[in-house]
Coordinates of C-alpha atoms and ligand atoms in Angstrom, one line a residue:
Chain A
I1 CA 0.0 -0.1 0.0
I2 CA 2.9 2.3 0.4
D3 CA 5.8 2.0 -1.8
I4 CA 9.0 4.5 -1.8
T5 CA 12.2 4.4 -3.3
T6 CA 15.5 6.6 -3.2
L7 CA 13.2 9.3 -1.3
K8 CA 15.3 12.4 -0.7
K9 CA 14.0 15.8 1.1
D10 CA 16.3 18.9 1.6
Y11 CA 15.2 22.2 3.2
H12 CA 17.0 25.5 2.6
V13 CA 17.8 27.8 5.4
G14 CA 19.6 30.7 4.5
E15 CA 23.0 29.4 2.9
V16 CA 22.8 26.0 4.4
T17 CA 20.9 23.0 3.0
V18 CA 19.6 20.5 5.3
H19 CA 19.4 17.0 4.0
A20 CA 16.3 15.6 6.4
L21 CA 16.2 12.6 4.1
R22 CA 18.8 11.3 2.1
G23 CA 17.5 8.3 -0.1
V24 CA 14.9 6.1 1.6
D25 CA 13.5 2.7 0.7
L26 CA 10.4 1.5 2.3
K27 CA 7.6 -0.8 1.4
I28 CA 4.5 -1.0 3.6
N29 CA 2.0 -3.7 3.1
E30 CA -1.8 -3.4 3.7
G31 CA -2.6 -4.2 7.6
E32 CA 0.8 -3.8 8.9
F33 CA 1.6 -1.9 12.2
V34 CA 5.0 -0.4 11.5
A35 CA 6.7 1.7 14.2
I36 CA 9.3 4.3 13.2
M37 CA 11.9 5.1 15.6
G38 CA 15.2 7.1 15.8
A39 CA 17.1 10.0 17.4
S40 CA 15.7 13.4 17.5
G41 CA 16.2 15.1 14.4
S42 CA 16.9 12.0 12.5
G43 CA 14.0 12.5 9.6
K44 CA 11.1 10.5 11.4
S45 CA 8.4 13.5 11.1
T46 CA 10.0 14.5 7.6
M47 CA 9.1 10.9 6.5
L48 CA 5.7 10.6 8.0
N49 CA 4.6 14.1 6.4
I50 CA 5.6 13.0 3.0
I51 CA 3.9 9.6 3.4
G52 CA 0.9 11.5 4.7
C53 CA 0.9 13.7 1.4
L54 CA 1.5 16.9 3.6
D55 CA 4.9 17.6 2.0
R56 CA 6.7 16.6 -1.5
P57 CA 9.7 15.0 -1.7
T58 CA 13.1 16.5 -3.3
D59 CA 13.8 13.3 -5.2
G60 CA 12.6 9.6 -5.6
T61 CA 9.4 7.9 -6.1
Y62 CA 6.2 7.5 -3.6
F63 CA 3.3 5.0 -4.7
L64 CA 0.3 5.2 -2.1
D65 CA -2.3 2.4 -2.8
G66 CA -0.9 1.9 -6.5
V67 CA -0.9 5.9 -7.6
N68 CA 2.3 8.0 -8.2
V69 CA 1.8 10.5 -5.3
A70 CA 5.2 12.4 -6.2
G71 CA 3.3 13.6 -9.3
M72 CA -0.1 15.0 -8.0
S73 CA -1.1 18.6 -7.6
K74 CA -2.0 20.0 -4.3
N75 CA -5.4 19.6 -4.7
E76 CA -5.2 16.1 -5.7
R77 CA -3.1 15.3 -2.4
A78 CA -5.8 17.2 -0.2
A79 CA -8.7 15.0 -1.9
M80 CA -6.3 11.8 -1.2
R81 CA -5.7 12.5 2.4
N82 CA -9.3 13.4 3.2
L83 CA -10.4 10.2 1.7
K84 CA -7.8 7.6 2.7
L85 CA -5.7 9.0 5.6
G86 CA -6.0 9.8 9.3
F87 CA -3.1 11.8 10.7
V88 CA -2.0 12.3 14.7
F89 CA 0.5 15.3 14.5
Q90 CA 3.4 16.0 17.2
S91 CA 1.9 19.3 17.9
Y92 CA -1.6 18.0 17.8
N93 CA -2.4 21.0 15.4
L94 CA -6.3 21.5 17.0
L95 CA -8.3 24.6 16.3
S96 CA -8.4 27.2 19.0
R97 CA -11.6 28.3 20.0
T98 CA -13.4 25.4 18.9
S99 CA -14.6 22.7 21.2
A100 CA -13.2 19.2 21.4
L101 CA -16.3 17.5 19.6
E102 CA -16.2 20.3 16.6
N103 CA -12.3 19.4 16.2
V104 CA -13.2 15.7 15.9
E105 CA -16.0 16.3 13.4
L106 CA -13.9 18.6 11.3
P107 CA -12.6 15.7 8.9
L108 CA -16.2 14.7 8.2
M109 CA -17.4 18.1 7.0
Y110 CA -15.5 17.2 3.6
N111 CA -17.6 14.5 3.6
R112 CA -20.9 15.0 1.6
V113 CA -22.7 11.7 2.1
I114 CA -23.3 11.6 5.8
S115 CA -25.6 13.7 7.8
A116 CA -24.9 16.3 10.4
R117 CA -26.5 13.7 13.0
E118 CA -24.6 11.0 12.0
R119 CA -21.1 13.0 12.0
R120 CA -22.2 14.2 15.5
E121 CA -22.6 10.6 16.5
K122 CA -19.5 9.2 15.0
A123 CA -17.3 12.2 16.9
V124 CA -19.2 11.5 20.0
A125 CA -18.0 7.7 19.5
A126 CA -14.5 8.6 18.9
L127 CA -14.2 10.8 21.8
E128 CA -15.6 8.1 24.2
A129 CA -13.3 5.4 22.8
V130 CA -10.2 8.0 23.8
G131 CA -11.7 8.4 27.3
L132 CA -13.0 12.1 27.0
A133 CA -16.7 11.7 27.3
D134 CA -16.9 14.1 30.0
R135 CA -14.3 16.8 28.2
M136 CA -16.5 17.3 24.7
G137 CA -17.2 21.1 25.1
H138 CA -13.9 21.8 26.3
M139 CA -11.7 24.1 23.9
P140 CA -8.0 23.0 23.4
N141 CA -6.9 25.9 26.0
Q142 CA -9.3 24.2 28.6
L143 CA -7.5 20.6 28.2
S144 CA -4.4 19.2 29.7
G145 CA -1.8 18.3 27.5
G146 CA -2.7 14.7 27.0
Q147 CA -5.9 15.4 26.9
Q148 CA -5.4 17.6 23.7
Q149 CA -3.2 14.8 22.3
R150 CA -6.1 12.1 22.6
V151 CA -8.8 14.6 20.7
A152 CA -6.0 14.7 18.0
I153 CA -6.1 10.6 18.1
A154 CA -10.0 10.8 18.1
R155 CA -10.0 13.1 15.2
S156 CA -7.9 10.8 13.1
L157 CA -10.1 7.7 13.4
V158 CA -13.3 9.6 12.8
N159 CA -13.4 9.1 8.9
D160 CA -12.6 5.6 9.2
P161 CA -9.2 5.9 6.9
V162 CA -7.5 3.3 5.2
V163 CA -4.3 4.3 6.6
I164 CA -3.4 6.0 9.8
L165 CA -0.2 8.0 10.4
A166 CA 0.6 9.0 14.1
D167 CA 3.7 11.0 15.4
E168 CA 4.5 10.4 19.2
A169 CA 0.6 9.9 19.6
T170 CA 1.4 8.9 23.2
G171 CA 4.3 11.0 24.1
N172 CA 2.5 13.0 26.6
L173 CA 0.4 10.4 28.2
D174 CA 1.0 8.6 31.3
T175 CA 1.8 4.8 31.0
R176 CA -1.9 3.5 31.7
T177 CA -3.2 6.0 29.6
S178 CA -0.8 4.9 26.7
Y179 CA -1.5 1.1 26.9
E180 CA -5.5 2.2 26.7
I181 CA -4.5 4.1 23.3
M182 CA -2.4 1.3 22.0
S183 CA -5.0 -1.3 22.6
L184 CA -7.2 0.8 20.5
F185 CA -4.6 0.9 17.9
Q186 CA -4.0 -2.7 17.9
D187 CA -8.1 -3.3 17.5
L188 CA -8.2 -1.4 14.6
N189 CA -5.0 -3.2 13.1
A190 CA -6.7 -6.3 13.7
K191 CA -9.7 -4.9 11.9
G192 CA -7.2 -4.6 8.7
K193 CA -6.1 -1.1 9.0
T194 CA -2.9 0.0 8.0
I195 CA -1.0 2.0 10.8
V196 CA 2.4 3.9 10.9
F197 CA 3.6 5.1 14.2
V198 CA 6.5 7.4 15.2
T199 CA 7.7 6.6 18.6
H200 CA 10.8 6.7 20.6
E201 CA 9.5 4.5 23.2
P202 CA 10.6 0.9 23.0
D203 CA 7.9 -0.4 25.3
I204 CA 5.4 1.3 22.6
A205 CA 7.1 -0.1 19.7
R206 CA 6.8 -3.9 20.9
C207 CA 2.8 -3.5 20.5
M208 CA 3.6 -3.3 16.8
T209 CA 4.3 -5.8 14.1
R210 CA 7.6 -4.3 12.5
S211 CA 10.0 -1.6 13.5
V212 CA 12.2 0.6 11.3
V213 CA 15.0 2.7 12.6
F214 CA 16.2 6.2 11.3
R215 CA 19.4 7.8 11.5
D216 CA 20.6 11.2 9.8
G217 CA 18.0 10.6 7.1
H218 CA 18.6 6.8 6.6
I219 CA 17.4 3.7 7.5
I220 CA 19.9 1.8 9.6
R221 CA 17.8 -1.1 10.7
E222 CA 14.3 -3.0 10.0
E223 CA 13.1 -6.1 11.9
E224 CA 10.2 -7.9 12.8
V225 CA 8.4 -7.7 16.3
K226 CA 9.0 -11.2 17.9
N227 CA 6.8 -11.5 21.1
R228 CA 4.5 -8.7 21.1
Chain B
I1 CA 11.9 27.4 49.0
I2 CA 8.2 26.3 48.1
D3 CA 5.8 26.3 50.7
I4 CA 1.9 25.5 49.5
T5 CA -0.9 24.8 51.7
T6 CA -4.6 23.4 51.1
L7 CA -4.4 24.8 47.4
K8 CA -7.2 24.9 45.2
K9 CA -7.7 25.6 41.6
D10 CA -11.4 25.6 39.9
Y11 CA -11.8 26.4 36.3
H12 CA -15.4 27.3 35.0
V13 CA -16.5 25.9 31.5
G14 CA -19.9 27.3 31.0
E15 CA -22.4 25.9 33.7
V16 CA -19.4 23.3 34.8
T17 CA -16.8 23.9 37.3
V18 CA -13.6 21.7 36.9
H19 CA -11.9 21.1 40.0
A20 CA -8.4 20.8 38.9
L21 CA -6.7 20.8 42.5
R22 CA -8.6 20.1 45.6
G23 CA -6.4 21.2 48.3
V24 CA -2.9 20.4 48.0
D25 CA -0.2 20.8 50.7
L26 CA 3.3 20.6 49.2
K27 CA 6.8 21.9 50.8
I28 CA 9.9 21.8 48.4
N29 CA 13.4 22.6 50.3
E30 CA 16.2 24.4 48.3
G31 CA 18.4 22.0 46.4
E32 CA 15.9 19.7 46.1
F33 CA 15.0 17.7 42.5
V34 CA 11.2 16.9 42.7
A35 CA 9.4 14.6 40.2
I36 CA 5.6 15.5 39.9
M37 CA 4.0 12.3 38.5
G38 CA 0.4 11.3 37.6
A39 CA -2.2 10.4 35.0
S40 CA -3.3 12.4 32.4
G41 CA -5.7 15.4 33.7
S42 CA -4.8 14.8 37.2
G43 CA -3.5 18.5 37.7
K44 CA 0.4 18.5 37.2
S45 CA 0.4 21.3 34.6
T46 CA -1.9 23.5 36.6
M47 CA 0.2 22.8 39.7
L48 CA 3.5 23.9 37.9
N49 CA 1.8 26.9 36.4
I50 CA 0.6 28.2 39.9
I51 CA 4.3 27.3 41.5
G52 CA 5.7 29.3 38.3
C53 CA 3.5 32.4 39.0
L54 CA 1.9 32.2 35.9
D55 CA -1.7 31.6 37.1
R56 CA -3.8 32.2 40.5
P57 CA -5.0 29.6 42.9
T58 CA -8.5 29.9 43.5
D59 CA -8.1 29.2 47.6
G60 CA -5.0 28.3 49.9
T61 CA -1.6 29.7 50.5
Y62 CA 1.7 29.8 48.4
F63 CA 5.1 31.1 49.6
L64 CA 8.1 31.3 47.2
D65 CA 11.4 32.1 49.0
G66 CA 9.5 33.6 51.6
V67 CA 7.2 35.6 50.1
N68 CA 3.5 35.5 49.7
V69 CA 2.6 35.0 46.0
A70 CA -0.9 34.6 46.3
G71 CA -1.6 38.2 47.3
M72 CA 0.9 39.7 44.6
S73 CA -0.3 41.8 41.7
K74 CA 0.5 40.7 38.1
N75 CA 3.3 42.9 37.7
E76 CA 5.0 41.6 41.0
R77 CA 4.6 38.0 39.8
A78 CA 6.0 39.0 36.5
A79 CA 9.1 40.8 38.4
M80 CA 9.5 37.6 40.3
R81 CA 9.5 35.2 37.2
N82 CA 11.9 36.7 35.2
L83 CA 14.4 37.3 38.1
K84 CA 14.3 33.4 39.9
L85 CA 12.3 31.1 37.7
G86 CA 13.3 29.0 34.6
F87 CA 10.3 27.5 32.8
V88 CA 9.7 24.8 30.2
F89 CA 6.4 24.4 28.9
Q90 CA 4.7 21.2 28.2
S91 CA 4.0 22.7 24.6
Y92 CA 7.3 24.8 24.3
N93 CA 5.8 28.2 23.5
L94 CA 8.6 29.4 21.3
L95 CA 8.1 32.9 19.4
S96 CA 7.9 31.8 15.6
R97 CA 9.6 33.6 13.0
T98 CA 12.4 34.1 15.7
S99 CA 15.6 32.0 15.4
A100 CA 16.6 29.4 18.1
L101 CA 19.4 31.6 19.4
E102 CA 16.8 34.8 19.5
N103 CA 14.5 32.6 21.7
V104 CA 17.1 31.6 24.1
E105 CA 18.3 35.4 24.3
L106 CA 14.5 36.5 25.2
P107 CA 14.5 35.9 29.3
L108 CA 18.0 38.0 29.3
M109 CA 16.2 41.1 27.4
Y110 CA 14.6 41.9 30.9
N111 CA 18.2 42.1 32.5
R112 CA 19.7 45.4 32.2
V113 CA 23.0 44.8 33.8
I114 CA 24.3 42.3 31.1
S115 CA 25.5 43.7 27.8
A116 CA 24.3 42.5 24.4
R117 CA 27.6 40.5 23.4
E118 CA 27.5 39.0 27.0
R119 CA 23.8 37.9 26.1
R120 CA 24.6 36.4 22.9
E121 CA 27.5 34.4 24.6
K122 CA 25.2 33.0 27.3
A123 CA 22.4 32.1 24.5
V124 CA 25.3 30.3 22.5
A125 CA 26.5 28.1 25.5
A126 CA 23.2 27.0 26.6
L127 CA 22.1 25.8 22.8
E128 CA 25.3 23.9 23.0
A129 CA 24.7 22.4 26.1
V130 CA 21.6 20.9 24.8
G131 CA 23.3 19.7 21.7
L132 CA 21.9 22.4 19.0
A133 CA 25.2 24.4 17.9
D134 CA 24.4 23.6 14.5
R135 CA 20.7 24.7 14.2
M136 CA 21.0 28.5 15.9
G137 CA 19.9 30.0 13.0
H138 CA 16.4 27.9 12.4
M139 CA 13.0 28.9 13.1
P140 CA 10.6 27.0 15.2
N141 CA 9.1 25.5 12.3
Q142 CA 12.6 24.4 10.7
L143 CA 13.3 22.2 14.0
S144 CA 12.1 18.8 14.6
G145 CA 9.6 18.3 17.7
G146 CA 12.7 17.2 19.9
Q147 CA 15.0 20.1 18.8
Q148 CA 12.1 22.9 19.6
Q149 CA 12.0 21.1 23.2
R150 CA 15.4 21.6 23.6
V151 CA 15.4 25.2 22.7
A152 CA 12.7 25.8 25.6
I153 CA 15.2 23.9 27.6
A154 CA 18.3 26.3 26.7
R155 CA 15.9 29.1 27.5
S156 CA 14.8 28.1 30.5
L157 CA 18.6 27.9 31.9
V158 CA 20.1 30.9 30.2
N159 CA 19.5 33.5 33.2
D160 CA 20.7 31.2 35.9
P161 CA 17.4 31.0 37.8
V162 CA 16.9 29.8 41.2
V163 CA 14.4 27.3 40.4
I164 CA 13.8 25.5 37.5
L165 CA 10.1 24.2 36.5
A166 CA 10.2 21.7 33.6
D167 CA 6.9 20.0 32.2
E168 CA 7.4 16.9 30.5
A169 CA 10.8 18.2 29.3
T170 CA 11.8 14.9 27.5
G171 CA 8.4 13.7 26.2
N172 CA 9.4 14.3 22.7
L173 CA 13.0 13.1 22.8
D174 CA 14.7 9.6 22.3
T175 CA 16.0 7.5 25.2
R176 CA 19.6 8.8 24.5
T177 CA 18.8 12.5 24.2
S178 CA 16.5 12.4 27.2
Y179 CA 19.6 10.8 29.5
E180 CA 21.7 13.4 28.0
I181 CA 19.3 16.2 29.1
M182 CA 18.7 14.5 32.4
S183 CA 22.4 14.6 33.1
L184 CA 22.7 18.3 32.5
F185 CA 19.6 18.9 35.3
Q186 CA 21.5 16.7 37.6
D187 CA 24.5 18.9 37.2
L188 CA 22.7 22.0 37.6
N189 CA 20.9 20.3 40.9
A190 CA 24.4 19.3 42.3
K191 CA 25.2 23.0 42.0
G192 CA 22.4 23.8 44.2
K193 CA 19.5 24.6 41.8
T194 CA 16.1 23.5 42.7
I195 CA 14.0 21.4 40.1
V196 CA 10.5 20.7 40.0
F197 CA 9.9 18.5 37.1
V198 CA 6.9 16.8 35.6
T199 CA 7.1 13.3 34.0
H200 CA 5.2 10.5 33.3
E201 CA 8.2 8.1 32.7
P202 CA 9.0 6.3 35.5
D203 CA 12.8 5.8 34.3
I204 CA 13.2 9.7 34.2
A205 CA 11.9 10.1 37.8
R206 CA 14.4 7.8 39.2
C207 CA 17.2 10.5 38.2
M208 CA 15.8 12.7 40.7
T209 CA 15.7 13.0 44.6
R210 CA 11.9 12.5 45.4
S211 CA 8.7 11.9 43.7
V212 CA 5.0 13.4 44.3
V213 CA 2.2 11.5 42.6
F214 CA -1.0 13.4 41.7
R215 CA -4.6 11.9 41.1
D216 CA -7.5 14.0 40.6
G217 CA -6.3 17.2 41.8
H218 CA -4.8 15.6 45.2
I219 CA -1.3 14.3 46.1
I220 CA -1.8 10.6 46.9
R221 CA 1.8 9.8 47.4
E222 CA 5.1 10.9 48.3
E223 CA 8.3 9.4 48.4
E224 CA 12.1 9.6 48.6
V225 CA 14.1 8.1 45.4
K226 CA 16.4 5.5 46.6
N227 CA 18.9 4.1 44.3
R228 CA 19.3 7.0 41.7
Ligands
ATP1 N1 -8.2 26.4 31.4 C1 -9.1 25.5 31.7 N2 -10.3 25.4 31.6 C2 -10.8 24.5 32.2 N3 -10.3 23.2 32.3 C3 -9.1 23.1 32.5 C4 -8.1 24.3 32.1 N4 -6.8 23.6 32.0 C5 -6.8 22.3 32.7 N5 -8.2 21.9 32.8 C6 -8.6 20.6 33.2 O1 -7.9 20.5 34.8 C7 -7.4 19.4 34.8 C8 -6.1 19.5 35.0 O2 -5.3 19.7 34.1 P1 -3.5 19.5 33.7 O3 -3.1 20.6 32.5 O4 -3.0 20.3 35.1 O5 -3.5 18.0 33.8 P2 -2.0 17.3 33.4 O6 -1.8 16.4 34.9 O7 -0.9 18.3 33.3 O8 -2.2 16.3 32.5 P3 -1.1 15.9 31.2 O9 -0.5 14.8 31.7 O10 -2.4 15.5 30.1 O11 -0.8 17.0 30.7 C9 -7.7 18.6 33.2 O12 -9.0 17.6 33.8 C10 -8.2 19.5 32.5 O13 -9.4 19.0 31.7
ATP2 N1 10.9 23.1 7.7 C1 12.4 23.1 7.8 N2 13.4 23.6 7.5 C2 14.5 23.3 7.7 N3 15.1 22.0 8.4 C3 14.2 21.4 9.0 C4 12.6 21.8 8.7 N4 11.8 20.4 9.1 C5 12.8 19.8 9.9 N5 14.0 20.3 9.8 C6 15.4 19.6 9.7 O1 15.4 18.0 9.3 C7 15.9 17.3 10.1 C8 14.8 16.0 10.7 O2 13.6 16.6 11.2 P1 12.3 15.8 11.5 O3 11.4 16.8 12.3 O4 11.9 14.7 10.6 O5 13.1 14.8 13.0 P2 12.3 13.5 13.7 O6 13.1 12.6 13.5 O7 10.9 13.8 13.8 O8 12.7 14.2 15.3 P3 12.0 14.5 16.8 O9 12.4 13.1 17.5 O10 13.0 15.5 17.5 O11 10.7 14.8 16.6 C9 16.1 17.8 11.3 O12 17.3 17.8 11.8 C10 15.7 19.2 11.3 O13 16.3 20.3 11.9
MG3 MG1 9.3 14.6 14.9
MG4 MG1 0.3 18.4 31.5

């Protein structure tokens, strides 16, 4: 479902060129649950933003579900995102002055098929699944760090995407809440969802099926997870 | 240095009152390194914001370095913060379109005694200490999540504060970078700095001298850390 070859991404800061990704080959099959690990600054978020059609590679090829994404226009990429992908950003990216419930309903606003009532029901169910039934009316600045992160997780699940991309989704959560969230993702994976999950915690990566380690914009290791 | 009794903090969201802190007693002596732990939404950040003179309690008393803070005006609290405290927010709070170096220099702008040259030297030294010598000219949106967090840590150290308050300072960092940062804080603590450090990771809390656990706005456990 994800097929990437010799992918490069450069950023230009003044005179300097930062080589965030220096030629990455990565294949992810449908139904896999893949951990992306690596040191701070090694290129994990850059990789996820490109897989998520949020940023364009400098060089290399990328096929999502058989379609050549590197050649797509901005609008085609946006349509692809809204239909197939669910995304949890490292910095949550919730809309301020917008309640938790409205933030979670947002991805469904693009979906012309479902009614307002059905949209509300799906959003309520997603917030209950992450343990926030009692905070639906709160704005992001009225929620703790971990609660905002859980709103972002609920939003990524609400349009029933084919692929879920999560960047440090349990970074701000205590151990117990983290495991509740991981078992939620494991249930979704068991139902056939493909999940790509950036984490720096080895305990969390052990819940997945495969792990890929980045260093300085390269993949230095790939291994199957044995005892989940 | 920090003396808190029966501290309460309520938030009002529409008709609902959220009791974030429900009567907290906490004494912290000079030179201690205290971990604050607890589930997501248990009141850790609220506690840290009040200790950091960023928010006012609804009820109870708070003395910082022998001075009654609960009775202070907004300007008195700001002066107290800039002189005595260093703060690492859970959401970094870096100024956008401002370089890493300028963000770290910011707390020193209030200090009329030191020259622009000395201010620059201290900021460079702080960024080198957190491993970002090669990213000083980057804006926050040109840094990875972990790098932004390290800029925030450097900023909290640059004015040589008496008390450092850190909220999930290693939340976005890989294990190796986390331990480099923790040994930085342990060195500062060995030199006499008082540090209050929110974390949800037991391995990180083991680097400190004492740990305090919150649940639903109360302290449910306090214990000395034996084998650091
Ligand atoms: N401005 C606010 N308005 C209303 N409620 C708030 C506000 N800030 C925090 N809360 C509530 O107060 C409680 C405590 O929040 P706090 O941010 O202190 O939690 P925390 O322990 O830091 O959690 P986390 O580990 O998720 O960061 C939460 O239930 C939260 O919903
Ligand atoms: N917009 C940008 N402009 C310039 N450089 C950037 C930009 N975004 C990222 N970088 C650089 O690219 C490298 C990779 O960043 P990336 O965000 O992918 O790291 P990461 O592995 O997610 O790290 P972390 O664990 O700290 O979140 C970093 O060195 C960073 O400084
Ligand atoms: Mg990242
Ligand atoms: Mg918090």
